[in-house]
Amino acid sequence: MIGTYAGIPHHRMNSRTVPLLAATILVYFLSTQCSQAQQPDTVRVGMYITNMYDLNMAENSYHVDFWLWYLYRNPELTPLETSEICNAIEYEFMLPDIEEVDGIQWATQKCRAGMIHTWDIVDFPFDCQVLEIRMEDANLDTESLTMIADTANTALDPDIVLDGWDIVGLQLVRTEKTYRTTYGNPELSGVSVYPGVTLKLTIRRQGWGTFFKVFTGLYVGFMIALLVFFISAEDGDRFGLSVAGLFAAVGNKYIVDSFLPSTVMATLTDKIHNMTFLLLLLSILLSVVTLRIRRKGRSEQLAMRLDVAFFVLLLLGYIVLNYVMVSNALAP
């Protein structure tokens, strides 16, 4: 009698089943090995900001010192040598060190960098800025390396004080940068994607002090120009005050523009200055109206009443428009 094993005759299992099982096991083993070989290495990256200084709007820059660390298992990786700060004008790595802790490679280094930052001054001096530090691996793409953010240990030194600013947020996120080139690598085609992390520090300007420093001269010039409505044609040159107020406003705008970066956007300072110019022009036109009433021999009382009405109208309109513009800038 022919024996059976699990319901399969021995001669059939030997001739057909064994090779089939062996082939299946071999395919599974090879696919598993291939899958494991294709898995990219993982590096956990963190940052600790130790100092931040020289926030320069005119030059679109700021400077920062920070520690950078990497945690990974593959000892063949060299992140200390291949990391780059992508949005820096210049940077310097120093004090590199690497240790092995429980089979994990712990690599650290300090960085001092001058960073590029395009300042958003639309709401200046009530603006909010997001300062970024973008770090990438310059050697391995995302097929070979994955970076994840060490959010638990990323922090800002509590002794850091930014004069005139409040620090309102700190976030470290994983990023992948796509470049529309293979940099000439013959093994690649189309695009190349490199792993990295980005630290985002959100700061908000303490705006009221700066606001009054910037606009006090402008407001004084405007009030001087409005005094024309209390000067009669016989008492002096009414238009001299208006021209003086206009020159004060123009001079104030040149001073403000000198320390702000250029932009094609209409900023809060542009809106307030342009509104002041228009109202100063309107005050001159209204002053001409009352002057013509007087010179045509009409009622002096009518001219005086119009002067007071024009003064109140321009002053209230100026206050309301300023309030609306500043409120819009302060809105989140």
Short mmCIF file of C-alpha atoms in Angstrom, two decimals:
data_model
loop_
_atom_site.label_atom_id
_atom_site.label_comp_id
_atom_site.label_asym_id
_atom_site.label_seq_id
_atom_site.Cartn_x
_atom_site.Cartn_y
_atom_site.Cartn_z
CA MET A 1 0.00 0.00 0.00
CA ILE A 2 1.31 3.39 -0.87
CA GLY A 3 1.66 5.58 2.24
CA THR A 4 0.19 9.07 2.52
CA TYR A 5 1.21 12.21 4.38
CA ALA A 6 -1.46 14.72 5.20
CA GLY A 7 -3.66 13.12 2.59
CA ILE A 8 -0.96 13.34 -0.13
CA PRO A 9 0.61 10.15 -1.54
CA HIS A 10 4.38 9.97 -0.86
CA HIS A 11 5.31 9.56 -4.47
CA ARG A 12 3.27 12.65 -5.44
CA MET A 13 4.69 14.76 -2.60
CA ASN A 14 8.21 13.89 -3.63
CA SER A 15 7.80 14.52 -7.30
CA ARG A 16 5.66 17.64 -7.27
CA THR A 17 5.03 19.09 -3.84
CA VAL A 18 8.58 19.33 -2.54
CA PRO A 19 9.92 21.38 -5.48
CA LEU A 20 6.84 23.59 -5.36
CA LEU A 21 7.22 24.24 -1.64
CA ALA A 22 10.92 24.90 -2.04
CA ALA A 23 10.28 27.36 -4.83
CA THR A 24 7.60 29.12 -2.78
CA ILE A 25 9.89 29.42 0.23
CA LEU A 26 12.75 30.69 -1.96
CA VAL A 27 10.55 33.34 -3.61
CA TYR A 28 9.23 34.49 -0.23
CA PHE A 29 12.74 34.67 1.19
CA LEU A 30 14.07 36.64 -1.76
CA SER A 31 11.12 39.04 -1.77
CA THR A 32 11.54 39.63 1.95
CA GLN A 33 15.23 40.31 1.57
CA CYS A 34 14.57 42.62 -1.37
CA SER A 35 11.91 44.47 0.58
CA GLN A 36 14.24 44.90 3.52
CA ALA A 37 17.04 46.06 1.24
CA GLN A 38 14.80 48.72 -0.27
CA GLN A 39 13.80 50.20 3.10
CA PRO A 40 15.58 53.56 3.58
CA ASP A 41 17.58 54.26 6.71
CA THR A 42 15.87 56.45 9.31
CA VAL A 43 17.46 59.37 11.12
CA ARG A 44 15.75 61.26 13.95
CA VAL A 45 16.80 64.93 13.93
CA GLY A 46 16.40 67.59 16.62
CA MET A 47 17.47 71.20 17.25
CA TYR A 48 18.05 73.38 20.29
CA ILE A 49 18.29 77.16 19.73
CA THR A 50 20.88 78.74 22.02
CA ASN A 51 20.99 82.28 20.63
CA MET A 52 19.24 84.49 18.07
CA TYR A 53 20.33 88.02 17.21
CA ASP A 54 20.74 90.74 14.57
CA LEU A 55 17.23 90.63 13.12
CA ASN A 56 17.80 92.89 10.13
CA MET A 57 14.78 93.81 8.01
CA ALA A 58 16.70 96.01 5.59
CA GLU A 59 19.02 93.12 4.64
CA ASN A 60 16.39 90.35 4.90
CA SER A 61 18.43 88.36 7.39
CA TYR A 62 18.94 87.22 10.97
CA HIS A 63 21.59 85.20 12.84
CA VAL A 64 21.15 82.12 14.98
CA ASP A 65 23.22 79.62 16.98
CA PHE A 66 21.85 76.14 17.61
CA TRP A 67 22.72 72.53 18.39
CA LEU A 68 21.79 69.85 15.89
CA TRP A 69 21.65 66.13 16.66
CA TYR A 70 20.95 62.89 14.79
CA LEU A 71 19.87 59.47 16.11
CA TYR A 72 20.23 56.42 13.81
CA ARG A 73 21.24 52.75 13.84
CA ASN A 74 23.24 52.34 10.65
CA PRO A 75 26.87 53.18 11.56
CA GLU A 76 27.70 53.70 7.89
CA LEU A 77 25.63 56.91 7.78
CA THR A 78 27.53 60.22 8.09
CA PRO A 79 24.95 62.97 8.72
CA LEU A 80 27.58 65.16 10.43
CA GLU A 81 29.33 65.41 7.07
CA THR A 82 26.37 65.57 4.68
CA SER A 83 23.97 67.97 6.41
CA GLU A 84 23.43 71.44 4.98
CA ILE A 85 21.43 74.51 6.01
CA CYS A 86 19.54 75.33 2.82
CA ASN A 87 18.25 78.83 3.58
CA ALA A 88 21.47 80.21 5.09
CA ILE A 89 23.61 83.01 3.70
CA GLU A 90 26.53 81.37 5.42
CA TYR A 91 26.92 78.77 8.15
CA GLU A 92 29.57 76.99 10.13
CA PHE A 93 29.39 73.60 11.86
CA MET A 94 31.57 73.11 14.92
CA LEU A 95 32.19 70.74 17.86
CA PRO A 96 31.17 67.53 16.05
CA ASP A 97 30.81 64.45 18.25
CA ILE A 98 29.42 60.94 17.87
CA GLU A 99 28.71 58.25 20.46
CA GLU A 100 27.00 54.88 20.45
CA VAL A 101 24.29 54.41 23.08
CA ASP A 102 22.49 51.05 23.26
CA GLY A 103 23.18 50.36 19.61
CA ILE A 104 22.03 53.82 18.52
CA GLN A 105 24.42 56.30 16.93
CA TRP A 106 24.10 59.71 18.63
CA ALA A 107 25.77 62.42 16.55
CA THR A 108 25.80 66.09 17.58
CA GLN A 109 27.25 69.34 16.30
CA LYS A 110 26.77 73.06 16.83
CA CYS A 111 25.89 75.45 14.03
CA ARG A 112 26.28 79.21 13.70
CA ALA A 113 24.39 80.62 10.72
CA GLY A 114 23.35 83.81 9.03
CA MET A 115 19.89 83.12 7.69
CA ILE A 116 17.89 84.50 4.77
CA HIS A 117 14.41 85.68 5.68
CA THR A 118 12.02 87.67 3.52
CA TRP A 119 10.26 89.89 6.04
CA ASP A 120 6.52 90.23 5.63
CA ILE A 121 5.98 93.93 6.41
CA VAL A 122 2.41 94.30 5.14
CA ASP A 123 1.18 94.84 8.72
CA PHE A 124 4.32 96.56 10.07
CA PRO A 125 4.65 97.48 12.93
CA PHE A 126 2.10 94.85 13.99
CA ASP A 127 3.64 92.11 11.87
CA CYS A 128 4.12 88.44 12.68
CA GLN A 129 7.13 86.58 11.27
CA VAL A 130 7.88 82.86 10.85
CA LEU A 131 11.65 82.37 10.97
CA GLU A 132 12.73 79.08 9.40
CA ILE A 133 15.83 76.90 9.62
CA ARG A 134 15.72 74.35 6.80
CA MET A 135 18.14 71.44 7.11
CA GLU A 136 18.61 68.76 4.43
CA ASP A 137 20.90 65.86 3.69
CA ALA A 138 23.03 66.78 0.70
CA ASN A 139 24.09 63.25 -0.17
CA LEU A 140 21.23 60.74 0.18
CA ASP A 141 17.78 61.12 -1.38
CA THR A 142 14.50 59.85 0.04
CA GLU A 143 15.00 56.41 -1.48
CA SER A 144 18.00 55.90 0.76
CA LEU A 145 17.22 58.04 3.79
CA THR A 146 14.20 59.17 5.80
CA MET A 147 14.37 61.96 8.37
CA ILE A 148 11.90 62.39 11.20
CA ALA A 149 11.62 65.29 13.64
CA ASP A 150 12.61 64.88 17.29
CA THR A 151 9.82 67.17 18.48
CA ALA A 152 10.04 66.02 22.10
CA ASN A 153 13.55 67.41 22.60
CA THR A 154 13.53 70.37 20.20
CA ALA A 155 13.35 73.61 22.16
CA LEU A 156 14.41 77.24 22.54
CA ASP A 157 16.74 78.40 25.30
CA PRO A 158 14.60 80.27 27.87
CA ASP A 159 17.28 82.97 28.25
CA ILE A 160 16.76 84.16 24.66
CA VAL A 161 15.16 87.62 24.57
CA LEU A 162 14.35 89.31 21.27
CA ASP A 163 14.08 93.04 21.88
CA GLY A 164 10.73 94.28 20.62
CA TRP A 165 9.39 90.80 19.84
CA ASP A 166 7.29 88.13 21.55
CA ILE A 167 8.05 84.46 20.78
CA VAL A 168 4.67 82.80 20.20
CA GLY A 169 5.48 79.41 18.64
CA LEU A 170 8.16 76.80 17.95
CA GLN A 171 7.69 73.79 15.67
CA LEU A 172 9.98 71.20 14.06
CA VAL A 173 8.50 69.38 11.06
CA ARG A 174 9.71 66.75 8.62
CA THR A 175 10.16 68.02 5.05
CA GLU A 176 11.08 66.69 1.63
CA LYS A 177 12.50 69.01 -0.98
CA THR A 178 11.93 68.22 -4.65
CA TYR A 179 14.55 69.50 -7.10
CA ARG A 180 13.73 69.63 -10.80
CA THR A 181 17.03 68.05 -11.69
CA THR A 182 19.03 64.88 -11.11
CA TYR A 183 22.26 66.89 -10.81
CA GLY A 184 23.57 64.75 -13.68
CA ASN A 185 23.25 61.44 -11.87
CA PRO A 186 22.99 58.79 -14.66
CA GLU A 187 21.10 56.43 -12.33
CA LEU A 188 18.23 58.90 -11.90
CA SER A 189 15.71 60.50 -14.20
CA GLY A 190 13.17 63.27 -13.88
CA VAL A 191 13.49 64.85 -10.43
CA SER A 192 15.33 64.18 -7.18
CA VAL A 193 13.85 64.39 -3.66
CA TYR A 194 15.97 64.92 -0.56
CA PRO A 195 14.92 64.47 3.08
CA GLY A 196 15.17 67.12 5.77
CA VAL A 197 13.55 68.90 8.69
CA THR A 198 12.46 72.52 9.13
CA LEU A 199 12.32 74.45 12.38
CA LYS A 200 9.68 77.20 12.41
CA LEU A 201 9.93 79.95 15.03
CA THR A 202 6.95 82.32 15.12
CA ILE A 203 7.52 85.80 16.56
CA ARG A 204 5.18 88.78 16.87
CA ARG A 205 6.36 92.38 17.07
CA GLN A 206 5.52 94.47 20.13
CA GLY A 207 4.02 97.04 17.81
CA TRP A 208 2.62 99.97 19.76
CA GLY A 209 5.97 101.44 20.80
CA THR A 210 7.25 101.23 17.23
CA PHE A 211 3.96 102.57 15.90
CA PHE A 212 4.21 105.84 17.83
CA LYS A 213 7.91 106.20 17.03
CA VAL A 214 7.15 105.82 13.32
CA PHE A 215 4.02 107.93 13.04
CA THR A 216 4.34 110.67 15.69
CA GLY A 217 6.04 113.03 13.24
CA LEU A 218 3.41 112.30 10.62
CA TYR A 219 0.52 113.00 13.00
CA VAL A 220 2.11 116.22 14.26
CA GLY A 221 2.58 117.41 10.68
CA PHE A 222 -1.04 116.64 9.86
CA MET A 223 -2.33 118.54 12.92
CA ILE A 224 -0.17 121.53 12.02
CA ALA A 225 -1.66 121.52 8.53
CA LEU A 226 -5.21 121.49 9.94
CA LEU A 227 -4.51 124.70 11.87
CA VAL A 228 -5.02 126.60 8.61
CA PHE A 229 -8.76 126.53 9.29
CA PHE A 230 -8.22 128.81 12.33
CA ILE A 231 -6.17 131.39 10.46
CA SER A 232 -7.87 134.08 8.44
CA ALA A 233 -6.46 135.43 5.20
CA GLU A 234 -5.52 138.70 6.95
CA ASP A 235 -3.59 136.97 9.75
CA GLY A 236 -1.05 135.18 7.59
CA ASP A 237 -0.34 132.72 4.84
CA ARG A 238 -2.82 129.88 5.25
CA PHE A 239 -1.15 127.70 2.65
CA GLY A 240 2.26 127.88 4.31
CA LEU A 241 1.09 125.61 7.13
CA SER A 242 -0.44 123.14 4.68
CA VAL A 243 2.78 122.94 2.69
CA ALA A 244 4.81 122.55 5.90
CA GLY A 245 2.56 119.67 6.99
CA LEU A 246 2.90 118.05 3.57
CA PHE A 247 6.70 118.27 3.67
CA ALA A 248 6.69 116.76 7.18
CA ALA A 249 4.59 113.82 5.92
CA VAL A 250 6.84 113.25 2.90
CA GLY A 251 9.96 113.38 5.07
CA ASN A 252 8.46 110.91 7.52
CA LYS A 253 7.73 108.46 4.69
CA TYR A 254 11.32 108.64 3.43
CA ILE A 255 12.62 107.91 6.94
CA VAL A 256 10.31 104.90 7.36
CA ASP A 257 11.13 103.50 3.91
CA SER A 258 14.86 103.73 4.66
CA PHE A 259 14.78 100.94 7.28
CA LEU A 260 12.08 98.75 5.75
CA PRO A 261 12.76 96.25 2.94
CA SER A 262 11.26 97.15 -0.41
CA THR A 263 8.04 95.42 -1.40
CA VAL A 264 5.41 95.71 -4.11
CA MET A 265 2.64 95.12 -1.55
CA ALA A 266 0.67 98.01 -0.06
CA THR A 267 1.79 98.02 3.57
CA LEU A 268 0.14 99.62 6.58
CA THR A 269 2.73 102.40 6.56
CA ASP A 270 2.04 103.05 2.86
CA LYS A 271 -1.71 103.24 3.47
CA ILE A 272 -1.41 105.66 6.39
CA HIS A 273 1.05 107.91 4.55
CA ASN A 274 -0.98 107.92 1.33
CA MET A 275 -4.16 108.68 3.25
CA THR A 276 -2.37 111.57 4.98
CA PHE A 277 -1.21 112.98 1.64
CA LEU A 278 -4.75 112.87 0.24
CA LEU A 279 -6.29 114.53 3.29
CA LEU A 280 -3.62 117.23 3.27
CA LEU A 281 -4.43 117.89 -0.38
CA LEU A 282 -8.12 118.01 0.51
CA SER A 283 -7.42 120.45 3.34
CA ILE A 284 -5.71 122.80 0.86
CA LEU A 285 -8.67 122.57 -1.54
CA LEU A 286 -11.15 123.28 1.25
CA SER A 287 -9.03 126.18 2.43
CA VAL A 288 -9.22 127.61 -1.10
CA VAL A 289 -13.03 127.39 -0.91
CA THR A 290 -13.29 129.43 2.30
CA LEU A 291 -10.68 131.90 1.04
CA ARG A 292 -12.69 132.55 -2.13
CA ILE A 293 -15.84 133.08 -0.06
CA ARG A 294 -14.05 135.76 1.93
CA ARG A 295 -12.54 137.48 -1.10
CA LYS A 296 -15.86 137.64 -2.90
CA GLY A 297 -17.22 139.64 -0.01
CA ARG A 298 -19.63 137.01 1.23
CA SER A 299 -20.43 136.45 4.89
CA GLU A 300 -17.36 136.17 7.09
CA GLN A 301 -19.46 134.13 9.51
CA LEU A 302 -20.18 131.57 6.77
CA ALA A 303 -16.49 131.26 5.98
CA MET A 304 -15.64 130.75 9.67
CA ARG A 305 -18.34 128.13 10.10
CA LEU A 306 -17.10 126.28 7.03
CA ASP A 307 -13.54 126.39 8.39
CA VAL A 308 -14.67 124.78 11.67
CA ALA A 309 -16.79 122.20 9.84
CA PHE A 310 -13.93 121.28 7.50
CA PHE A 311 -11.53 120.97 10.46
CA VAL A 312 -13.87 118.64 12.36
CA LEU A 313 -14.66 116.60 9.23
CA LEU A 314 -11.01 116.07 8.32
CA LEU A 315 -9.93 115.31 11.90
CA LEU A 316 -12.70 112.78 12.54
CA GLY A 317 -12.21 111.19 9.14
CA TYR A 318 -8.47 110.89 9.78
CA ILE A 319 -9.03 109.27 13.18
CA VAL A 320 -11.62 106.81 11.86
CA LEU A 321 -9.50 105.78 8.87
CA ASN A 322 -6.46 105.25 11.09
CA TYR A 323 -8.52 103.15 13.47
CA VAL A 324 -9.83 100.94 10.65
CA MET A 325 -6.39 100.40 9.13
CA VAL A 326 -4.71 99.58 12.43
CA SER A 327 -7.57 97.25 13.44
CA ASN A 328 -7.19 95.33 10.20
CA ALA A 329 -3.46 94.99 10.81
CA LEU A 330 -4.03 93.73 14.36
CA ALA A 331 -6.65 91.16 13.27
CA PRO A 332 -5.27 87.58 13.35
#
